[in-house]
Amino acid sequence: MTHSIDRLSCCFRRRENTGDSETTPLLRAPPQDPEIPLPAALHHVFPNNGPLSPSHKKVMDRYAGNKIRTTKYTFLSFLPKNLFQQLYRLANIYFVFLVAINWFPQMEVFHREITMLPLVIVTVASSLKDALEDFRRYKFDRIVNYRAASVYDWKQQDFVLKCWKDVRVGDFVKVVCNEVIPADILLLNTSDPNGVCHMETANLDGETNLKQRQVVRGFAASNCSFQPEHFGGTVVCEKPNKNLTHFKGYLAMPEKKKIGFGRESLLLRGCTMRNTDSAAGIVVYAGHETKAMLNNKGPRYKRSKLERKMNTDVLFCVGILFIMCLIGALGQYFWLGTFPSTPPFVPPDSSNVYIPPSLSGFYMFFTMIILLQVLIPISLYVSIELIKVGQIFFITNDVDLYDEETDSRVQCRALNITEDLGQIQYVFSDKTGTLTENKMVFRRCSIMGTEYCHKENALRLAALDEAESDEEDPAFPQKKVPSRLQFLKGKSAAALRRCNSARARIGVRGQAEVTLSPHSDVAFSSPLETDVAPDWRLQRITGDEAGQMEAWGRVSRIGGGACYMDFFLALAVCNTVVVSTAMHPRQRVTGPLNSSTLKSLGHIQTLLKRLGSLSHVIASLHSIPEKSGPTSPASPASPAGPPASVPAGDEVDRGGVTDSGSLNTSLEDSEADLPSSDDVPTETSANPNSDGLCYEAESPDEAALVHAARAYGYTLLGRTPDHVTVRLPQGSLLTFEVLGTLAFNSVRKRMSVVVRHPMTNEVIIYTKGADSAIMERLAKSAENQPEENKRKRIAAKTQRHLHLYAKDGLRTLCIAKKVMSLQAYTDWLAVRQEAESAIDNREELLMETASHLETNLTLLGATGIEDRLQEDVPATIASLRKAGIQVWVLTGDKQETAVNIAYSCRLLDQSDVVFTLSTASLDECNSFLDCTLEEVKRYGVQPPWQSSPRGLRGPTFGLVLEGHTLGLLFEAGLQLRLLELSRHCRSVLCCRVTPLQKSAVVKLVRDKLKVMTLSIGDGANDVSMIQAADVGVGISGQEGMQAVMASDFAISHFKHLKKLLLVHGHWCYSRLAGTVIYFFYKNVAYVNLLFWYQFFCGFSGTAMIDYWLLIFFNLLFTSVPPIVFGILDRDISAGTLLSLPELYKSGQNSEGYRHTTFWVALLDAFYQSLVCFFVPYLAYQGSDIDVYSFGTPMNTASLFTILLHLAIEIRTWTVVHWVVMVGSVLLYFIIALSYSALCINCNHPSNPYWIMENQMADPVFYLVCILTTVLALLPRYTFRVLQGTLALSPLVRARQLDMLSPQVRDSLIREWRNQESTSEAVPDQVLSSPTKPGSPTEPTVDRGLTLHKDGNEDTGNPFSPGHRRSISTMTI
Amino acid sequence: MMASSYSAKEEDGHHSGAPGPGGVNAKSRKPDNTAFKQQRLPAWQPILTAGTVLPAFFIIGLLFIPIGIGLYVTSNNIKEYEIDYTGVDMSSPCFNCSQNYSWNSTKPCTCSVAFSLDQPFESNVFMYYGLSNYYQNHRRYVKSRDDSQLNGNLNSLKDPSKECEPYRTNDGLPIAPCGAIANSLFNDTLELYYNDPNGTKIPIRLVKTGIAWWTDKHVKFRNPVGDGSNLSAVFQGTTKPVNWQKYVYQLDTDPDNNGFINEDLIVWMRTAALPTFRKLYRIIEKQGDATPTLPRGNYTLLITYNYPVRSFEGRKRMILSTISWMGGKNPFLGIAYITVGSVCFFLGVVLLIIHHKYGSRSNNADIAS
């Protein structure tokens, strides 16, 4: 019987559009209409449940299989393809060019084979790297391809296990609970009687809440039993595309019927099936054509800013090379012209023909390119890659960036932009999950005007936080439990007494860490955060109330005590939370109980009129509820009283054990797999978790509220579409009949649940929502004055508490209720159903009807939920700010929440003037921009990130932007003005922005302001923004992988950004900048030796240094020290960098590597090469020295000069530096000596035999080397000394700080910071009060400039400042 | 929430380095807290300020100036006499020879140049010939040789390296020694006579061995087949370089200085680094303690003028020089050392002043200002 009703209602419900159940903007569906024509190009899927006809087969064969291949090469194609790709690189083309011209004998400088050496080395090295990477991808692909999926095989007439790769389009696939969906599947059947299933899209968008999917409605309605073998339809849908939010198509059934379906029936590959035993469907897209894979493009190749600059400088080098070669060519030409006839030392070419001077000059040009090839620092590219590998090694090994909880280090996914971390000017951050933990915690509540601050809860959370950070020893997890308890004991004995549940939690948590399994059954499985330690005052009251409950009916009706029960019942009932046990995942149904029959517009309009009159009826009915409530036997005497808590007298006798027993039986009827009813009554509220209930909520707030109610004994036990079961503190069960649910809606900002009280039979509406949405809907009129006054007092008190909560950065919700008669409800329901069935203006109509119901509410109380900020977020943001980084928050959240969080994480400050732009009209936008720009300019403030003169700061501005306004601005081309405004603002907050808008904002700032941007986020909605920014950071750990996959760096907490940027970014930048400059210098300095020699060898291209030594010089003798420098050099210690974020500005201003730096380095290189050449030249002038002996002291002196030059630049000498430096010199001598001792006849024409030995036996050699080195380094050394003495840049000052003892350093740092902060803070205080148009006591918003689409949003409280964590920022 | 995300991470396997399922036995990925990995290695962090580098400047200055003075004095003590005998001027005794002579001349032209030494040369005197504007370092010239042939390799003897082109073969016969360097061997003969005040010309004994590097003579250069007692037979089947008057086995009568190990050839083959160079020609050994090697007085240099330099406007010189531990005369090093030393010293003084004036800024107490 019940079953058949269920079936009916399920069929009934299938017609419902459930698109509203998702909160992710990315996956939010526009209202679906299956009748909208499909795109011309269609995707036909024929079911694979029998032999396909040839024409069908032809169509189906075109579709991709489910096998994925993300590798670039195959085994065979690797070599040709890889070589080809390498040749695309400019550096390799250069090498090939050199090899080619060296092949001509006229230009040959070195042996042909030797010129090929660098090419071969570079090519082989990068081939190996590519091969390894590709192999890794191959292995991953393999794992994925060989996962098992249950696929229908028409030969065996059953589902069989197949590998993922063998799944084809058209296959029927069955997915069971907790399985990953192998392909994009059109849902045709689920085990759920309502035809829904749930999937977790964490892999796609990082959201762990569940998305509901629905069996193709028409299909299920027409054919309730699903058998693959009898499926005769054809699926027609869109061609594969990467739009996750859009999917449309129809089922062409054999009986020429078309059944439309939309996105709500599509299961996406990569998502995980949850809470549904099994679901089956037909594969529509497979493999690379799935939406997930189409969205899963590899990260774009990024080039760091420094590298871009470097490349332009490489072009300068090319220019220099060109000039030098030209000089060589002309020199050769003119030199040959100076001789009256052919001299004996200019041999003819091999065919005994003398080359004419012009041709000889032409050849010489290319010869010089070969000779001076090192000028183009190809070795730099290789070295940079090595350096970055080293830098990444150190970043990933930073123990400070390690997250114990998830056992994850920071991941560097982009290997070539580490130094960009040191140059960030703008940070764009997501809010939820990035700044906050996305874990809602019930913190405080206010009931009937009394505030319960839940001190114990706060204490517990604090204690847990500390205990968490205390855990150092993951090897002995069991030991942690007692130690933590001891810790708690020490913390507060009172807290412990009240913390029974908390203790249980801790124990569970300790084990949970050990037994984390990859396949946990529940989405919301973090008991720690959701658990609440009850406020003891409140608990006593509720306990009293529960005692009164036992004597049900004898309680005085007027007493306010029962409000508490109502309050908690509201918390437990008014939600869409799905209950499941750890063992048995359970289905959940949301959505109102209505059918959707389509009605004409005219009909609706008449209905609307009726509705208008009805509202009056409802209002009047409510004022005299006694008369109009025929089905409620005992209505409350006054609306202000607690109606639901007053049961009829005869029901009292049936209460207690017998009552709950009967309730349980009825419960079992409707729900087959509820936790066994036997143990339900025996449980006590002290141990609420042993029943293993898990709450899965669409929004974490709801879960938090339900958990809070449970802490006070009001345990939500089960929820079906029709019933909600709540266990009361005494253990009895109450099952409410759910009459309707008005789902949450961002415009209404509230949700309501209409239930029928099981005992009083009253229809009760529980509403919860934003204070702005509830407060004005409270019942206005009351019969007697005292009641009225009392209510006003309560409302005022609650409002005050709400302000308090908001100030604390808590998310506030008001809880209200309303009792109405069944008749009134039925009347309303009729109207509602009309609205439901409307086609046009359906949304508005639904809203209208909803607000009709949600009037005349009785305020029960308010809750404060903390969307807990992640650890150290305010401190991190403050540090980033100090470092000159602009922080923007882009969030999909609603404005109030966003602003709230912005205050609590100190993005917005109390003293900030906040402009809010939220309007739908372009004119308003325009005038707003005009006004604010004028306003801002009146203060004449410079953009805050520019260093303004000390002590002359006006007020700081904040800008809050609404998403659709942003879209409007972009459409109207007002971006630049917006940008101009934003540059004057200290912080910008964009709320309700779509992923696309996020990336548009990032691109706008990046391209128009020409700044370095960083995006940080954790969900799929941040992916586009992460990819748009110069540096994308994904938050890993808690959420899905999508953001991480798109990111360049993945960290586990927002706070890690601080060290990542301020320390590692700074280091990487300063290291790499130093290294790049050094490489340019080194190459020029060395190669110029050869160039100067051309003036003395008739521009003939002779190298006076043996070319093996030439090659080794770059390859061995001087390569390792700069690489070590690039990896290990540390200009300032991490501690100093963290405590003085201002030092980061040097990287932002690119102080380490500018064009001037480059040219100075080049000038220095020219000078040094001149010294290195001409000192030996003058010393050996006119002597009998031979070519290669002449080159030896030059080479040696150059080596010393170049290495000691680096030594001047090195700021930290560790053992490694010493070893490498000394090793390089030793290596040079060892190789040079052994080479010239062994190479008697080799290496034509230099014949180095015994040259080195001879030179080293000559004292002049040493004298020349010493003199050369000293003279060459003298200018730079002196310059650095003067820099360190006279021009004390912040970096030098910080370095000097580093030298001091820790104590002195700390005090000096404090002093330094105080100076800066006073120079900033004092004028702030002076200026803030007179410039404020509002009252000085409320330093909030310039309201004249706050624009809203609808006026009622201006609640004020979100703009109140939050100073909760102010202490932590100052003392580091 | 946490646990559920683990299964999520396996999706499609395209993420690298994501932590694996955190089972009990899973190894923690926590980085080692070592000084190296955390970049906390003990380090020396020098800061270059006037105060810290002052000593370095003074030390360099104080070291370099004495060294420079010593070098300068040593260089000044070296006696050197140079005479240009190219014969560019009409008045020059070798003018005729220089005008007429070319590589193809068969009749030797001789001329003699008289000169006088104002000071006696006490120790061993080294006799050089010097060439100017002679680019022995020209790339293709430097390459134009076959070291293997010069090392006595028989195969190379018969089949010289391609590098020797176009001086590889002549009339079908391989050239020994091949290449442009050998081809342009300096072939002037210089003889020195002391004009005794009593009118007689006393020839001065010029030692022609020991002028090349020992390693060149004994290792790098070798005649083909053993000691070369019968060199003409060994070089059978080869021909002389185009410009040479005689075969390589006719360079000297002394078998230890003939063929490829002729020291004049070896010296020539060590190509000079700069276009103006000298090469050691002969050594005048000190006879005894009593008399100077070259006493004060008049000398005659008798030149067999074979080597043409007009084609490149070169100059030929004869140089007599004593040497010291630092080689030949060159005042540059001494002056340079003195200069650099002075500059360093001067900078040291400047820095001292700076240190006194501004050094307080780098004092610890004031850093934060």
Short mmCIF file of C-alpha atoms in Angstrom, two decimals, chain A residues 68 70 106-108 136 140-141 144 147 164 180 200 202-203 208 269-270 274 293 296 335 338-350 352 354-355 364 367 393-394 396-399 402 404-409 411 413 438-439 472 513-514 516-520 522-526 1037-1039 1041 1045 1064 1067 1071 1093 1096-1098 1100-1102 1127-1128 1130-1131 1175 1177-1190 1208 1211-1214 1216 1218 1240-1241 1244-1245 1247 1249-1251 1254 1258-1260 1262-1264 1266-1267 1270-1271 1274 1277-1278 1280-1282 1284-1286 1288 1293 1295-1300 1308 1311-1312 1315, chain B residues 1-33 35-53 56-57 60 64 67 71 103 128 132-153 161-163 165-167 180-181 183-184 211 213-216 219-222 243 270-280 307-308 310-313 317 319 325-327 329-330 332-333 336-338 340-341 343-344 347 350-351 354-355 358-359 361-369:
data_model
loop_
_atom_site.label_atom_id
_atom_site.label_comp_id
_atom_site.label_asym_id
_atom_site.label_seq_id
_atom_site.Cartn_x
_atom_site.Cartn_y
_atom_site.Cartn_z
CA ILE A 68 42.08 7.88 -23.18
CA THR A 70 47.09 11.82 -22.89
CA GLN A 106 86.01 28.41 -45.49
CA MET A 107 84.28 29.18 -42.27
CA GLU A 108 85.20 26.22 -40.22
CA ARG A 136 54.43 8.89 -16.57
CA PHE A 140 48.40 7.12 -15.46
CA ASP A 141 46.39 6.54 -18.58
CA VAL A 144 42.49 4.80 -15.71
CA ARG A 147 39.50 0.46 -14.27
CA TRP A 164 36.95 1.52 -18.93
CA VAL A 180 33.57 6.65 -10.42
CA GLU A 200 29.78 14.09 -6.16
CA ALA A 202 34.57 17.01 -6.44
CA ASN A 203 36.72 15.90 -9.29
CA THR A 208 31.93 17.88 -2.06
CA ARG A 269 32.74 11.10 -16.31
CA GLY A 270 34.98 11.38 -13.33
CA ARG A 274 27.02 8.69 -3.96
CA MET A 293 38.11 15.32 -20.72
CA ASN A 296 40.84 18.74 -19.06
CA TRP A 335 93.07 43.98 -43.34
CA THR A 338 96.60 46.57 -46.47
CA PHE A 339 99.01 44.13 -48.06
CA PRO A 340 100.71 45.00 -51.32
CA SER A 341 100.69 41.37 -52.36
CA THR A 342 99.69 38.12 -50.84
CA PRO A 343 101.66 37.55 -47.68
CA PRO A 344 103.00 34.08 -46.88
CA PHE A 345 100.76 33.75 -43.82
CA VAL A 346 97.56 34.02 -45.79
CA PRO A 347 97.43 30.66 -47.44
CA PRO A 348 95.34 30.13 -50.52
CA ASP A 349 92.38 27.84 -50.20
CA SER A 350 92.72 24.17 -50.84
CA ASN A 352 95.39 26.98 -54.45
CA TYR A 354 93.56 33.12 -53.21
CA ILE A 355 90.18 34.27 -51.93
CA MET A 364 84.50 35.85 -42.03
CA THR A 367 83.20 32.35 -39.11
CA PHE A 393 63.04 20.81 -5.03
CA PHE A 394 63.51 23.23 -2.18
CA THR A 396 58.45 21.23 -2.28
CA ASN A 397 60.69 20.23 0.55
CA ASP A 398 59.75 23.15 2.70
CA VAL A 399 58.41 21.67 5.86
CA TYR A 402 53.61 20.73 4.38
CA GLU A 404 50.07 17.23 8.16
CA GLU A 405 46.39 16.63 7.87
CA THR A 406 46.33 15.69 4.25
CA ASP A 407 49.94 14.64 4.14
CA SER A 408 50.57 16.87 1.21
CA ARG A 409 53.40 19.10 0.30
CA GLN A 411 53.17 20.90 -5.51
CA ARG A 413 53.15 21.79 -11.40
CA ASN A 438 34.25 25.76 3.72
CA LYS A 439 33.34 24.05 6.94
CA GLU A 472 54.06 15.86 15.77
CA GLU A 513 43.24 9.68 10.84
CA VAL A 514 44.60 6.23 10.86
CA LEU A 516 41.36 7.07 6.15
CA SER A 517 40.28 4.97 3.29
CA PRO A 518 40.11 6.00 -0.31
CA HIS A 519 36.47 5.06 -0.48
CA SER A 520 34.64 6.67 2.29
CA VAL A 522 29.97 9.92 2.96
CA ALA A 523 30.53 13.29 1.57
CA PHE A 524 30.36 15.15 4.80
CA SER A 525 32.44 13.17 7.11
CA SER A 526 34.13 15.70 9.26
CA GLY A 1037 43.88 18.94 0.31
CA GLN A 1038 40.24 19.47 1.09
CA GLU A 1039 38.68 19.71 -2.26
CA MET A 1041 41.55 18.24 -8.07
CA MET A 1045 45.18 20.35 -12.14
CA HIS A 1064 60.30 31.32 -1.94
CA TRP A 1067 64.39 33.88 -3.21
CA ARG A 1071 68.37 33.98 -7.36
CA TYR A 1093 92.10 38.82 -30.31
CA PHE A 1096 95.60 41.00 -33.58
CA CYS A 1097 95.16 38.06 -35.86
CA GLY A 1098 93.96 39.87 -38.93
CA SER A 1100 90.88 35.66 -39.30
CA GLY A 1101 88.79 34.00 -36.63
CA THR A 1102 91.60 32.43 -34.68
CA ILE A 1127 69.48 27.32 -6.36
CA LEU A 1128 71.00 28.05 -2.99
CA ARG A 1130 69.87 33.34 0.05
CA ASP A 1131 70.05 37.05 0.26
CA VAL A 1175 96.91 42.86 -19.45
CA TYR A 1177 98.68 41.20 -24.20
CA LEU A 1178 100.81 44.00 -22.84
CA ALA A 1179 102.72 41.62 -20.64
CA TYR A 1180 103.62 39.33 -23.51
CA GLN A 1181 103.82 41.92 -26.21
CA GLY A 1182 106.81 41.46 -28.46
CA SER A 1183 107.87 38.26 -26.79
CA ASP A 1184 108.25 34.86 -28.37
CA ILE A 1185 105.00 33.54 -26.92
CA ASP A 1186 102.99 31.25 -29.11
CA VAL A 1187 99.29 31.41 -29.78
CA TYR A 1188 98.05 28.90 -27.26
CA SER A 1189 100.50 29.80 -24.54
CA PHE A 1190 99.22 33.30 -24.95
CA ILE A 1208 81.10 38.97 -5.00
CA ARG A 1211 75.46 36.47 -0.49
CA THR A 1212 75.48 33.26 1.42
CA TRP A 1213 78.40 30.93 1.53
CA THR A 1214 77.51 27.47 2.60
CA VAL A 1216 78.15 23.72 -1.02
CA TRP A 1218 82.79 26.54 -1.10
CA ILE A 1240 100.66 15.19 -27.71
CA ASN A 1241 99.36 15.19 -31.16
CA HIS A 1244 94.78 19.99 -34.30
CA PRO A 1245 95.81 22.77 -34.55
CA ASN A 1247 98.40 20.92 -29.81
CA TYR A 1249 101.06 19.53 -25.32
CA TRP A 1250 102.87 20.80 -22.26
CA ILE A 1251 101.65 24.32 -22.72
CA ASN A 1254 105.20 25.42 -19.27
CA ASP A 1258 106.64 30.60 -15.39
CA PRO A 1259 106.22 33.15 -12.62
CA VAL A 1260 104.99 35.73 -15.08
CA TYR A 1262 100.94 33.99 -11.98
CA LEU A 1263 101.79 37.63 -11.91
CA VAL A 1264 99.66 38.24 -14.96
CA ILE A 1266 96.75 37.96 -10.25
CA LEU A 1267 97.05 41.42 -11.72
CA VAL A 1270 92.38 42.19 -9.31
CA LEU A 1271 92.13 44.85 -11.96
CA LEU A 1274 88.12 46.25 -8.84
CA TYR A 1277 83.92 45.23 -5.91
CA THR A 1278 84.22 48.89 -5.16
CA ARG A 1280 79.29 46.81 -4.20
CA VAL A 1281 81.21 48.16 -1.24
CA LEU A 1282 79.90 51.65 -1.85
CA GLY A 1284 76.67 48.45 0.96
CA THR A 1285 77.96 51.52 2.73
CA LEU A 1286 76.25 54.51 1.21
CA LEU A 1288 71.29 51.35 2.03
CA ARG A 1293 69.47 46.75 5.54
CA ARG A 1295 70.83 41.59 5.17
CA GLN A 1296 72.59 43.50 7.86
CA LEU A 1297 69.75 42.65 10.21
CA ASP A 1298 70.30 39.03 9.43
CA MET A 1299 73.80 39.20 10.75
CA LEU A 1300 72.71 40.17 14.19
CA LEU A 1308 65.09 46.05 15.42
CA GLU A 1311 61.25 49.07 15.52
CA TRP A 1312 61.33 49.11 11.75
CA GLN A 1315 58.03 53.23 12.20
CA MET B 1 34.92 15.38 3.60
CA MET B 2 38.54 14.72 3.82
CA ALA B 3 38.22 11.06 3.26
CA SER B 4 35.98 11.45 0.31
CA SER B 5 38.42 13.62 -1.48
CA TYR B 6 40.94 10.87 -1.57
CA SER B 7 38.98 8.74 -3.90
CA ALA B 8 38.42 11.79 -5.95
CA LYS B 9 42.05 12.28 -6.49
CA GLU B 10 42.47 9.22 -8.52
CA GLU B 11 40.24 10.51 -11.21
CA ASP B 12 41.73 10.14 -14.62
CA GLY B 13 45.14 10.11 -13.16
CA HIS B 14 46.40 13.28 -14.67
CA HIS B 15 47.54 14.87 -11.57
CA SER B 16 50.95 14.07 -10.47
CA GLY B 17 52.21 14.06 -7.00
CA ALA B 18 48.85 14.06 -5.34
CA PRO B 19 49.09 12.26 -2.09
CA GLY B 20 48.02 8.73 -2.32
CA PRO B 21 45.44 7.20 -0.10
CA GLY B 22 46.46 7.98 3.40
CA GLY B 23 46.48 4.52 4.77
CA VAL B 24 48.11 3.45 7.96
CA ASN B 25 51.22 2.20 6.31
CA ALA B 26 51.54 4.97 3.79
CA LYS B 27 54.81 6.70 4.17
CA SER B 28 54.44 10.25 5.24
CA ARG B 29 55.32 12.72 2.60
CA LYS B 30 56.51 15.15 5.17
CA PRO B 31 59.75 16.70 4.00
CA ASP B 32 62.83 15.94 6.01
CA ASN B 33 63.56 18.63 8.45
CA ALA B 35 69.30 21.94 7.42
CA PHE B 36 69.99 21.37 3.76
CA LYS B 37 66.46 20.77 2.65
CA GLN B 38 65.13 23.60 4.73
CA GLN B 39 67.88 25.85 3.44
CA ARG B 40 69.26 26.45 6.85
CA LEU B 41 72.82 25.33 6.24
CA PRO B 42 75.31 27.21 8.33
CA ALA B 43 76.49 29.97 6.14
CA TRP B 44 78.91 32.80 5.97
CA GLN B 45 77.18 35.92 4.85
CA PRO B 46 79.71 38.56 4.04
CA ILE B 47 78.37 42.05 3.69
CA LEU B 48 80.52 44.35 1.65
CA THR B 49 80.82 47.57 3.53
CA ALA B 50 83.61 50.03 3.68
CA GLY B 51 84.53 48.86 7.12
CA THR B 52 84.84 45.21 6.27
CA VAL B 53 86.78 45.55 3.04
CA ALA B 56 91.66 44.02 1.72
CA PHE B 57 92.32 47.20 -0.19
CA ILE B 60 96.47 44.59 -1.99
CA PHE B 64 101.32 45.13 -5.24
CA ILE B 67 106.03 43.55 -6.36
CA LEU B 71 109.41 43.70 -11.41
CA TRP B 103 111.05 33.04 -52.68
CA TYR B 128 116.28 36.33 -31.50
CA SER B 132 106.70 42.52 -37.48
CA ASN B 133 103.32 42.62 -39.14
CA TYR B 134 103.68 38.92 -39.61
CA TYR B 135 100.37 37.25 -38.76
CA GLN B 136 101.54 33.83 -37.85
CA ASN B 137 98.28 33.57 -35.92
CA HIS B 138 96.09 33.69 -38.99
CA ARG B 139 93.47 31.04 -38.60
CA ARG B 140 94.08 29.17 -41.78
CA TYR B 141 97.82 29.55 -41.43
CA VAL B 142 97.80 28.16 -37.92
CA LYS B 143 95.85 25.19 -39.10
CA SER B 144 97.99 24.46 -42.07
CA ARG B 145 100.24 21.78 -40.64
CA ASP B 146 100.22 18.09 -39.98
CA ASP B 147 101.33 17.34 -36.46
CA SER B 148 101.12 13.68 -37.08
CA GLN B 149 103.62 13.97 -39.88
CA LEU B 150 105.91 16.05 -37.75
CA ASN B 151 105.64 13.42 -35.08
CA GLY B 152 107.19 10.91 -37.44
CA ASN B 153 104.11 9.05 -38.49
CA SER B 161 96.56 15.74 -43.64
CA LYS B 162 94.04 17.69 -45.69
CA GLU B 163 94.70 20.63 -43.43
CA GLU B 165 96.16 22.04 -48.52
CA PRO B 166 97.27 23.55 -50.82
CA TYR B 167 100.76 22.77 -49.49
CA ALA B 180 101.75 26.78 -44.97
CA ILE B 181 103.68 27.21 -41.73
CA ASN B 183 106.41 26.40 -46.22
CA SER B 184 107.06 29.87 -44.92
CA ILE B 211 116.31 26.90 -28.39
CA TRP B 213 111.03 23.43 -25.86
CA TRP B 214 112.47 20.23 -24.58
CA THR B 215 109.13 18.51 -24.97
CA ASP B 216 108.79 19.64 -28.54
CA VAL B 219 108.26 14.20 -27.76
CA LYS B 220 106.22 16.17 -30.19
CA PHE B 221 108.57 16.32 -33.10
CA ARG B 222 110.17 13.17 -34.34
CA ASN B 243 109.40 27.76 -50.92
CA ARG B 270 105.31 27.15 -32.68
CA THR B 271 103.27 29.89 -34.21
CA ALA B 272 103.54 33.26 -32.59
CA ALA B 273 100.58 34.74 -30.81
CA LEU B 274 100.90 38.28 -32.00
CA PRO B 275 101.81 39.83 -35.34
CA THR B 276 104.94 41.38 -33.90
CA PHE B 277 106.98 38.62 -32.41
CA ARG B 278 110.45 37.35 -31.89
CA LYS B 279 111.70 33.86 -32.02
CA LEU B 280 114.72 32.46 -30.38
CA TYR B 307 113.26 35.82 -46.28
CA PRO B 308 111.01 38.23 -48.18
CA ARG B 310 107.94 43.18 -48.61
CA SER B 311 104.70 41.44 -49.51
CA PHE B 312 103.25 42.29 -46.12
CA GLU B 313 105.37 45.33 -45.31
CA ARG B 317 114.99 42.38 -36.62
CA ILE B 319 117.55 40.98 -31.00
CA TRP B 325 113.45 34.91 -14.06
CA MET B 326 110.61 36.81 -15.62
CA GLY B 327 111.82 36.37 -19.16
CA LYS B 329 112.56 42.89 -20.97
CA ASN B 330 109.08 44.16 -20.36
CA PHE B 332 104.72 46.82 -18.33
CA LEU B 333 104.12 44.36 -15.53
CA ALA B 336 100.98 47.90 -13.92
CA TYR B 337 101.53 46.42 -10.50
CA ILE B 338 102.65 49.72 -9.11
CA VAL B 340 97.07 48.94 -9.48
CA GLY B 341 98.63 48.82 -6.05
CA VAL B 343 94.87 52.63 -6.96
CA CYS B 344 93.92 50.08 -4.35
CA LEU B 347 90.63 53.47 -2.73
CA VAL B 350 88.79 56.86 0.27
CA LEU B 351 86.88 54.04 1.89
CA ILE B 354 83.72 57.03 3.85
CA HIS B 355 83.75 54.60 6.69
CA TYR B 358 79.00 57.19 6.87
CA GLY B 359 80.06 53.99 8.51
CA ARG B 361 74.91 54.14 9.32
CA SER B 362 75.76 50.54 9.03
CA ASN B 363 76.15 50.26 12.75
CA ASN B 364 73.72 47.86 14.23
CA ALA B 365 71.89 50.27 16.38
CA ASP B 366 70.82 52.36 13.47
CA ILE B 367 69.96 49.80 10.88
CA ALA B 368 66.31 50.17 11.26
CA SER B 369 66.34 53.85 10.57
#
